[in-house]
Coordinates of C-alpha atoms in Angstrom, one line a residue:
Chain A
X1 CA -1.2 6.8 -6.8
X2 CA 0.6 4.7 -9.3
X3 CA 1.6 5.8 -12.5
X4 CA 2.7 2.8 -14.7
X5 CA 4.5 4.9 -16.9
X6 CA 5.4 2.2 -19.8
X7 CA 4.3 -1.3 -20.7
X8 CA 7.7 -1.7 -21.5
X9 CA 9.5 -4.3 -19.2
X10 CA 13.1 -6.3 -19.9
X11 CA 11.2 -9.5 -18.2
X12 CA 8.8 -11.4 -18.5
X13 CA 7.5 -12.2 -15.3
X14 CA 4.3 -14.7 -15.3
X15 CA 2.8 -12.8 -12.3
X16 CA 2.9 -8.9 -14.2
X17 CA -0.3 -7.7 -13.3
X18 CA -0.1 -5.2 -16.1
X19 CA 0.9 -8.1 -18.4
X20 CA 4.3 -5.5 -19.3
X21 CA 6.4 -6.7 -22.3
X22 CA 6.0 -4.5 -25.6
X23 CA 5.4 -0.9 -25.5
X24 CA 1.4 0.4 -25.5
X25 CA 1.5 2.2 -29.3
X26 CA -1.0 4.4 -27.1
X27 CA 1.8 5.2 -24.3
X28 CA 0.9 8.6 -22.8
X29 CA 3.4 10.8 -24.0
X30 CA 6.2 13.1 -22.0
X31 CA 4.0 16.5 -22.0
X32 CA 0.8 14.3 -21.1
X33 CA 2.2 12.5 -18.2
X34 CA 3.4 15.1 -16.5
X35 CA 0.4 16.5 -16.9
X36 CA -1.1 13.7 -15.3
X37 CA 1.8 14.0 -12.4
X38 CA 0.4 17.8 -12.0
X39 CA -3.9 17.2 -11.9
X40 CA -2.3 14.0 -8.9
X41 CA -0.8 16.9 -7.4
X42 CA -3.9 19.5 -7.2
X43 CA -5.5 16.2 -6.1
X44 CA -3.8 16.0 -3.1
X45 CA -1.3 12.6 -3.8
X46 CA 1.4 13.2 -1.3
X47 CA 3.2 9.9 -2.6
X48 CA 3.5 8.7 -6.7
X49 CA 4.9 5.4 -7.6
X50 CA 6.1 5.8 -11.0
X51 CA 6.4 1.8 -12.3
X52 CA 4.8 -0.1 -15.4
X53 CA 6.6 -2.0 -17.1
X54 CA 10.4 -1.2 -16.1
X55 CA 10.3 2.6 -15.6
X56 CA 13.7 3.1 -16.5
X57 CA 13.5 2.2 -19.9
X58 CA 11.7 5.3 -20.0
X59 CA 14.2 8.0 -21.1
X60 CA 12.5 11.1 -19.6
X61 CA 12.4 9.2 -16.5
X62 CA 14.4 11.3 -14.2
X63 CA 11.9 14.4 -15.8
X64 CA 9.0 13.4 -15.0
X65 CA 10.9 12.4 -11.2
X66 CA 11.8 16.3 -10.8
X67 CA 8.5 17.4 -12.4
X68 CA 6.5 15.1 -9.1
X69 CA 8.8 16.6 -7.0
X70 CA 7.8 20.3 -7.9
X71 CA 4.5 19.2 -8.0
X72 CA 4.7 19.0 -4.2
X73 CA 4.8 15.2 -4.4
X74 CA 7.1 12.8 -3.1
X75 CA 8.1 10.5 -6.3
X76 CA 9.5 6.5 -5.5
X77 CA 10.0 3.8 -7.8
X78 CA 9.4 0.4 -8.6
X79 CA 11.8 -1.1 -10.3
X80 CA 12.8 -4.7 -11.6
X81 CA 16.3 -3.2 -10.1
X82 CA 18.2 -4.4 -13.5
X83 CA 18.7 -1.0 -15.1
X84 CA 19.2 1.1 -11.9
X85 CA 23.4 1.5 -12.5
X86 CA 24.6 3.6 -10.3
X87 CA 25.2 6.6 -12.9
X88 CA 21.4 6.3 -13.4
X89 CA 20.5 6.2 -9.3
X90 CA 22.5 9.2 -9.2
X91 CA 20.3 11.0 -12.1
X92 CA 17.2 9.5 -10.3
X93 CA 18.4 11.0 -6.6
X94 CA 19.5 14.2 -8.0
X95 CA 15.9 14.6 -9.9
X96 CA 14.2 14.2 -6.5
X97 CA 13.6 10.5 -6.5
X98 CA 13.2 9.6 -2.1
X99 CA 13.1 5.8 -2.8
X100 CA 13.5 2.9 -4.7
X101 CA 10.9 0.0 -4.5
X102 CA 13.1 -3.1 -5.7
X103 CA 11.5 -6.9 -7.2
X104 CA 14.0 -9.6 -5.4
X105 CA 11.7 -13.2 -4.7
X106 CA 14.4 -14.9 -3.1
X107 CA 17.7 -15.6 -1.0
X108 CA 18.8 -18.6 -3.8
X109 CA 19.6 -16.9 -6.7
X110 CA 17.8 -19.7 -8.6
X111 CA 14.7 -18.9 -7.6
X112 CA 14.3 -15.2 -7.9
X113 CA 15.6 -15.5 -11.9
X114 CA 14.0 -18.5 -13.1
X115 CA 10.4 -17.1 -11.6
X116 CA 11.6 -13.3 -13.4
X117 CA 12.6 -15.8 -16.3
X118 CA 16.0 -14.0 -16.9
X119 CA 19.7 -15.6 -15.9
X120 CA 21.3 -12.8 -13.9
X121 CA 18.3 -11.1 -13.0
X122 CA 19.1 -11.6 -9.0
X123 CA 22.4 -10.2 -9.3
X124 CA 21.8 -7.1 -11.5
X125 CA 18.5 -6.6 -8.6
X126 CA 20.8 -6.7 -5.8
X127 CA 24.0 -4.5 -7.5
X128 CA 20.4 -2.2 -7.9
X129 CA 19.6 -2.2 -4.4
X130 CA 23.2 -1.4 -3.3
X131 CA 23.4 1.5 -6.0
X132 CA 20.3 2.9 -4.4
X133 CA 22.3 2.6 -0.9
X134 CA 25.7 4.2 -2.8
X135 CA 24.0 7.2 -3.8
X136 CA 22.1 7.4 -1.1
X137 CA 18.7 7.1 -1.9
X138 CA 16.0 5.2 0.5
X139 CA 15.0 1.5 -1.3
X140 CA 13.4 -1.7 -0.3
X141 CA 13.1 -5.3 -1.4
X142 CA 9.3 -6.0 -2.7
X143 CA 9.1 -9.5 -3.5
X144 CA 6.3 -11.2 -4.8
X145 CA 5.1 -14.7 -2.6
X146 CA 4.3 -17.5 -4.6
X147 CA 4.0 -21.1 -3.6
X148 CA 8.0 -21.5 -5.4
X149 CA 9.4 -19.0 -2.7
X150 CA 7.4 -18.6 0.2
X151 CA 9.7 -20.7 2.5
X152 CA 12.2 -18.5 1.1
X153 CA 11.4 -15.4 3.0
X154 CA 13.2 -15.5 6.4
X155 CA 16.0 -15.3 4.6
X156 CA 14.4 -12.7 2.3
X157 CA 13.7 -10.5 5.0
X158 CA 17.2 -10.8 7.0
X159 CA 19.4 -10.4 3.6
X160 CA 16.6 -7.0 3.0
X161 CA 18.5 -5.8 6.6
X162 CA 22.0 -6.8 5.4
X163 CA 21.6 -4.4 2.5
X164 CA 19.9 -1.8 4.2
X165 CA 16.8 -1.7 3.2
X166 CA 14.6 0.5 4.6
X167 CA 11.3 -1.3 4.4
X168 CA 10.1 -5.3 3.1
X169 CA 7.1 -5.2 0.9
X170 CA 5.9 -8.7 0.3
X171 CA 2.9 -8.6 -2.4
X172 CA 0.4 -11.7 -2.4
X173 CA 0.3 -13.3 -5.8
X174 CA -2.5 -11.9 -7.5
X175 CA -4.0 -14.0 -10.5
X176 CA -4.5 -10.9 -13.0
X177 CA -3.2 -9.6 -15.9
X178 CA -0.7 -12.5 -16.5
X179 CA -0.9 -14.2 -13.4
X180 CA -4.5 -15.8 -14.3
X181 CA -2.7 -17.9 -16.8
X182 CA -0.3 -19.1 -13.9
X183 CA -2.3 -20.1 -10.6
X184 CA 0.2 -22.3 -10.0
X185 CA 2.1 -19.7 -7.8
X186 CA -1.1 -19.1 -6.4
X187 CA -0.2 -19.8 -2.1
X188 CA -3.1 -22.1 -0.5
X189 CA -4.6 -20.7 2.8
X190 CA -1.4 -22.4 5.1
X191 CA 1.1 -20.7 3.2
X192 CA -0.8 -17.2 3.6
X193 CA -1.1 -17.9 7.3
X194 CA 2.4 -18.9 7.7
X195 CA 3.7 -15.7 5.9
X196 CA 1.4 -14.1 8.1
X197 CA 2.4 -15.1 11.6
X198 CA 6.1 -14.9 10.5
X199 CA 6.0 -11.3 9.9
X200 CA 4.3 -10.5 12.8
X201 CA 6.8 -12.3 14.6
X202 CA 9.8 -10.4 12.2
X203 CA 7.7 -6.7 12.8
X204 CA 7.4 -7.6 16.7
X205 CA 11.7 -7.1 17.2
X206 CA 12.8 -5.8 13.6
X207 CA 12.7 -1.5 12.9
X208 CA 12.4 -2.1 9.3
X209 CA 9.1 -1.8 8.3
X210 CA 7.6 -4.6 6.3
X211 CA 4.1 -4.1 4.5
X212 CA 1.7 -6.6 3.3
X213 CA -0.1 -6.3 -0.1
X214 CA -3.0 -8.8 -1.5
X215 CA -3.3 -10.1 1.9
X216 CA -5.5 -7.4 3.9
X217 CA -6.1 -11.1 6.8
X218 CA -2.8 -9.9 7.4
X219 CA -4.4 -7.1 10.0
X220 CA -6.8 -8.5 11.1
X221 CA -4.1 -11.4 12.4
X222 CA -2.1 -8.4 14.3
X223 CA -4.9 -6.9 15.9
X224 CA -5.6 -10.5 17.3
X225 CA -2.3 -10.9 18.6
X226 CA 0.0 -8.2 19.1
X227 CA -1.5 -5.7 22.6
X228 CA -2.3 -2.1 20.7
X229 CA 0.9 0.0 22.2
X230 CA 2.9 -2.3 20.0
X231 CA 0.7 -2.1 17.2
X232 CA 0.7 1.6 17.2
X233 CA 5.0 1.9 17.7
X234 CA 5.5 -0.6 15.0
X235 CA 3.4 -2.1 12.6
X236 CA 2.1 -0.5 9.1
X237 CA -1.3 -1.5 7.9
X238 CA -1.1 -1.1 4.0
X239 CA -3.9 -2.7 2.5
X240 CA -6.7 -2.9 0.9
X241 CA -6.7 0.4 -0.2
X242 CA -8.0 0.3 -3.4
X243 CA -10.0 3.4 -4.3
X244 CA -9.9 5.0 -0.5
X245 CA -6.4 5.7 -0.3
X246 CA -5.0 4.6 -3.4
X247 CA -5.3 4.6 -7.5
X248 CA -3.7 3.7 -10.3
X249 CA -3.4 5.2 -13.8
X250 CA -2.1 2.7 -16.4
X251 CA 0.2 3.4 -19.4
X252 CA -2.4 4.0 -22.0
X253 CA -4.5 6.7 -19.5
X254 CA -6.3 4.2 -18.2
X255 CA -7.4 4.7 -14.6
X256 CA -8.0 2.0 -12.2
X257 CA -8.5 2.1 -8.0
X258 CA -5.5 -0.2 -7.6
X259 CA -2.8 -2.1 -10.0
X260 CA -4.6 -5.6 -9.3
X261 CA -7.5 -4.6 -9.0
X262 CA -8.4 -3.8 -12.7
X263 CA -11.7 -1.9 -13.3
X264 CA -11.4 0.7 -15.9
X265 CA -12.5 3.7 -14.3
X266 CA -11.7 6.2 -17.7
X267 CA -9.4 7.3 -19.0
X268 CA -7.3 10.2 -18.4
X269 CA -7.3 11.7 -21.5
X270 CA -11.2 12.1 -21.5
X271 CA -11.9 12.9 -17.8
X272 CA -9.7 14.8 -15.6
X273 CA -8.6 13.0 -12.1
X274 CA -10.0 14.5 -9.5
X275 CA -13.7 14.2 -11.2
X276 CA -12.5 10.4 -11.4
X277 CA -11.7 10.3 -7.6
X278 CA -14.6 11.8 -6.6
X279 CA -17.0 11.0 -8.9
X280 CA -16.8 7.7 -10.0
X281 CA -19.5 5.6 -8.7
X282 CA -16.8 2.4 -8.2
X283 CA -14.6 4.0 -6.3
X284 CA -17.7 5.2 -4.0
X285 CA -18.3 1.5 -3.8
X286 CA -15.3 0.7 -2.6
X287 CA -15.0 3.2 0.6
X288 CA -17.9 2.3 1.9
X289 CA -17.5 -1.1 3.5
X290 CA -21.0 -1.4 4.2
X291 CA -21.9 -2.4 0.7
X292 CA -19.8 -5.3 1.0
X293 CA -21.6 -8.9 0.4
X294 CA -21.0 -12.4 1.6
X295 CA -18.9 -12.9 4.5
X296 CA -16.7 -9.5 4.4
X297 CA -19.9 -7.9 4.7
X298 CA -20.7 -9.9 7.9
X299 CA -17.0 -9.2 8.7
X300 CA -16.1 -7.1 11.9
X301 CA -12.8 -6.6 10.6
X302 CA -13.9 -5.3 7.4
X303 CA -13.2 -1.7 7.9
X304 CA -9.9 -2.5 7.9
X305 CA -9.2 -5.1 5.8
X306 CA -11.8 -5.4 3.6
X307 CA -11.1 -8.5 1.9
X308 CA -9.2 -8.3 -1.3
X309 CA -11.3 -6.9 -3.5
X310 CA -9.3 -7.6 -6.0
X311 CA -9.4 -11.4 -5.8
X312 CA -13.1 -11.1 -5.4
X313 CA -13.3 -9.1 -8.5
X314 CA -10.8 -11.7 -10.3
X315 CA -13.1 -14.9 -9.1
X316 CA -16.2 -13.3 -9.5
X317 CA -16.3 -9.9 -11.6
X318 CA -18.0 -8.0 -8.9
X319 CA -15.5 -6.2 -6.9
X320 CA -17.8 -5.8 -3.3
X321 CA -18.2 -9.7 -3.4
X322 CA -16.4 -11.8 -0.4
X323 CA -12.5 -12.0 -0.6
X324 CA -12.7 -15.8 -1.7
X325 CA -8.9 -16.5 0.0
X326 CA -10.1 -15.7 3.0
X327 CA -9.8 -18.4 5.8
X328 CA -11.7 -16.5 8.9
X329 CA -14.2 -18.6 10.5
X330 CA -17.5 -17.2 11.4
X331 CA -16.7 -17.3 14.7
X332 CA -13.6 -15.4 14.7
X333 CA -15.2 -12.4 12.4
X334 CA -17.8 -12.0 14.3
X335 CA -15.9 -11.2 17.7
X336 CA -13.3 -8.9 16.2
X337 CA -13.6 -5.1 15.3
Chain B
X1 CA 5.0 0.6 26.9
X2 CA 3.7 3.5 28.2
X3 CA -0.2 4.1 28.5
X4 CA -0.8 6.3 25.6
X5 CA -4.1 7.5 26.8
X6 CA -4.6 8.4 29.8
X7 CA -8.8 9.0 29.9
X8 CA -11.5 7.4 28.1
X9 CA -12.4 7.4 24.6
X10 CA -15.2 6.8 22.9
X11 CA -14.7 3.5 21.4
X12 CA -15.6 4.6 17.7
X13 CA -13.1 7.5 17.6
X14 CA -10.5 5.5 19.3
X15 CA -10.7 3.0 16.4
X16 CA -10.9 5.7 13.7
X17 CA -7.8 7.0 15.4
X18 CA -6.4 3.9 15.3
X19 CA -7.4 2.7 11.6
X20 CA -6.1 6.7 10.3
X21 CA -2.9 6.2 12.0
X22 CA -2.1 2.5 11.4
X23 CA -0.8 3.0 7.5
X24 CA 1.9 5.7 8.4
X25 CA 5.2 4.2 9.2
X26 CA 5.7 4.5 12.1
X27 CA 8.8 6.9 12.0
X28 CA 5.9 9.5 11.0
X29 CA 3.7 9.1 13.5
X30 CA 5.0 8.3 16.6
X31 CA 5.5 12.1 17.8
X32 CA 2.5 13.1 16.0
X33 CA 0.6 10.6 17.5
X34 CA 1.3 11.5 21.6
X35 CA 0.6 14.4 20.3
X36 CA -3.1 14.1 18.8
X37 CA -3.7 11.8 21.7
X38 CA -3.0 14.7 24.6
X39 CA -4.1 17.2 22.4
X40 CA -7.4 14.8 22.1
X41 CA -7.7 14.5 25.6
X42 CA -7.2 18.3 26.8
X43 CA -9.9 19.2 24.5
X44 CA -11.9 16.9 25.6
X45 CA -11.3 18.1 28.9
X46 CA -12.3 21.8 28.6
X47 CA -15.6 21.1 27.8
X48 CA -15.8 18.8 30.9
X49 CA -16.7 15.7 29.1
X50 CA -15.9 12.6 30.2
X51 CA -14.6 10.6 27.2
X52 CA -12.9 11.9 24.1
X53 CA -15.3 12.7 21.4
X54 CA -15.3 13.0 17.6
X55 CA -15.1 16.9 18.1
X56 CA -11.8 16.2 19.9
X57 CA -9.8 14.9 17.7
X58 CA -11.1 16.6 14.9
X59 CA -9.8 19.6 16.9
X60 CA -6.8 18.4 17.7
X61 CA -5.8 17.2 14.0
X62 CA -6.3 20.6 13.0
X63 CA -4.3 22.1 15.2
X64 CA -1.2 19.2 14.9
X65 CA -1.3 18.1 12.1
X66 CA 0.8 19.5 9.2
X67 CA -1.3 20.5 6.1
X68 CA 0.2 17.6 3.7
X69 CA -0.7 15.2 6.2
X70 CA -4.0 16.9 7.5
X71 CA -6.4 15.8 4.4
X72 CA -5.3 12.2 4.2
X73 CA -6.1 12.1 8.0
X74 CA -9.1 14.0 7.9
X75 CA -10.3 11.7 5.1
X76 CA -9.4 8.9 6.5
X77 CA -11.2 9.4 10.0
X78 CA -14.1 10.2 8.1
X79 CA -13.7 6.8 6.4
X80 CA -14.3 5.2 9.7
X81 CA -17.3 7.1 10.9
X82 CA -15.1 10.5 12.4
X83 CA -15.9 13.5 11.0
X84 CA -17.0 17.6 12.0
X85 CA -20.3 16.5 10.6
X86 CA -21.1 13.3 13.2

């Protein structure tokens, strides 16, 4: 589960799914946030990603981390790394934080700083990663993959290994939130295929874990190209988990299936999380891949890919329609499965 | 790499196990996967079955997967058509 604990952020990234910047006046209080975490624990959530906005801007962050741990959940953080001083990294580690995902979009400093809109952002993110390593806290590098940086990904992956990251989690640009105003960053088909080919090549030889978010076509490509025993030994399938293995709570208590599939399921101040998870008609629909329409509905990979529901929703308003960015041919979707 | 399976599996059941296990990081799934496969096949042999079926896998999961992960695994198997009720 992702829990956006604040919409306040010290950056103004063009892709921001949560359109973060200013603090929401309806932000959940400490007690409310702790109750969300308690409910998550009772629901059976085993991994809680605290993000935002920028979660390190919230003063009670260590308290929320400890509370998650005490509720039997593994707390991790999604951060821009800008405020991850050695002191804060130590506090978070002692509070129980197991790992941090740090956004880092390029090996070229300018690539990252320009995209994130702040000079010095790259250096601070890298220092944040190093501080995690210094206190013995795991971290992963999380590049947002877009038209301006996709050629730097091999160097970013190599740098992540050099820093000691445990994983690289690549996010395909999805035109949601603020991203809707910046379609110029969206990859085209050939670029997406190139990114997937690279990741497959790296995962076949690297021990670092590669995850791919927002690009579920990664998995059919893996199944088509990689021997089964190698898949089971090395590869991680991470998408699309919206509503089936994943849910998101926003800073104001709104609940959505995924940070980039922004269909409101309810608000935690009005309906408890367990009821939303078990009774939401939208989540039930998302879990039934036989309800998918168009090419996704015909595709024999629909149970392990299912298309990016977020992209279908942003284009049409219907999260069950086909993924408009899928390039698989009718022959390819008929022979797989 | 060494063959993981030593007997035939119902294709639907094998695909469900793969789909359920591949979201887990390799360092978590490695030993668990070998154990579940071995236990599933043992359950199948005990029934004199020619192939591993859903009931064999579910029983193996219940006996070998720690509680924290068991519900996640069972839910994932169910999403791919493998549950105790089928």
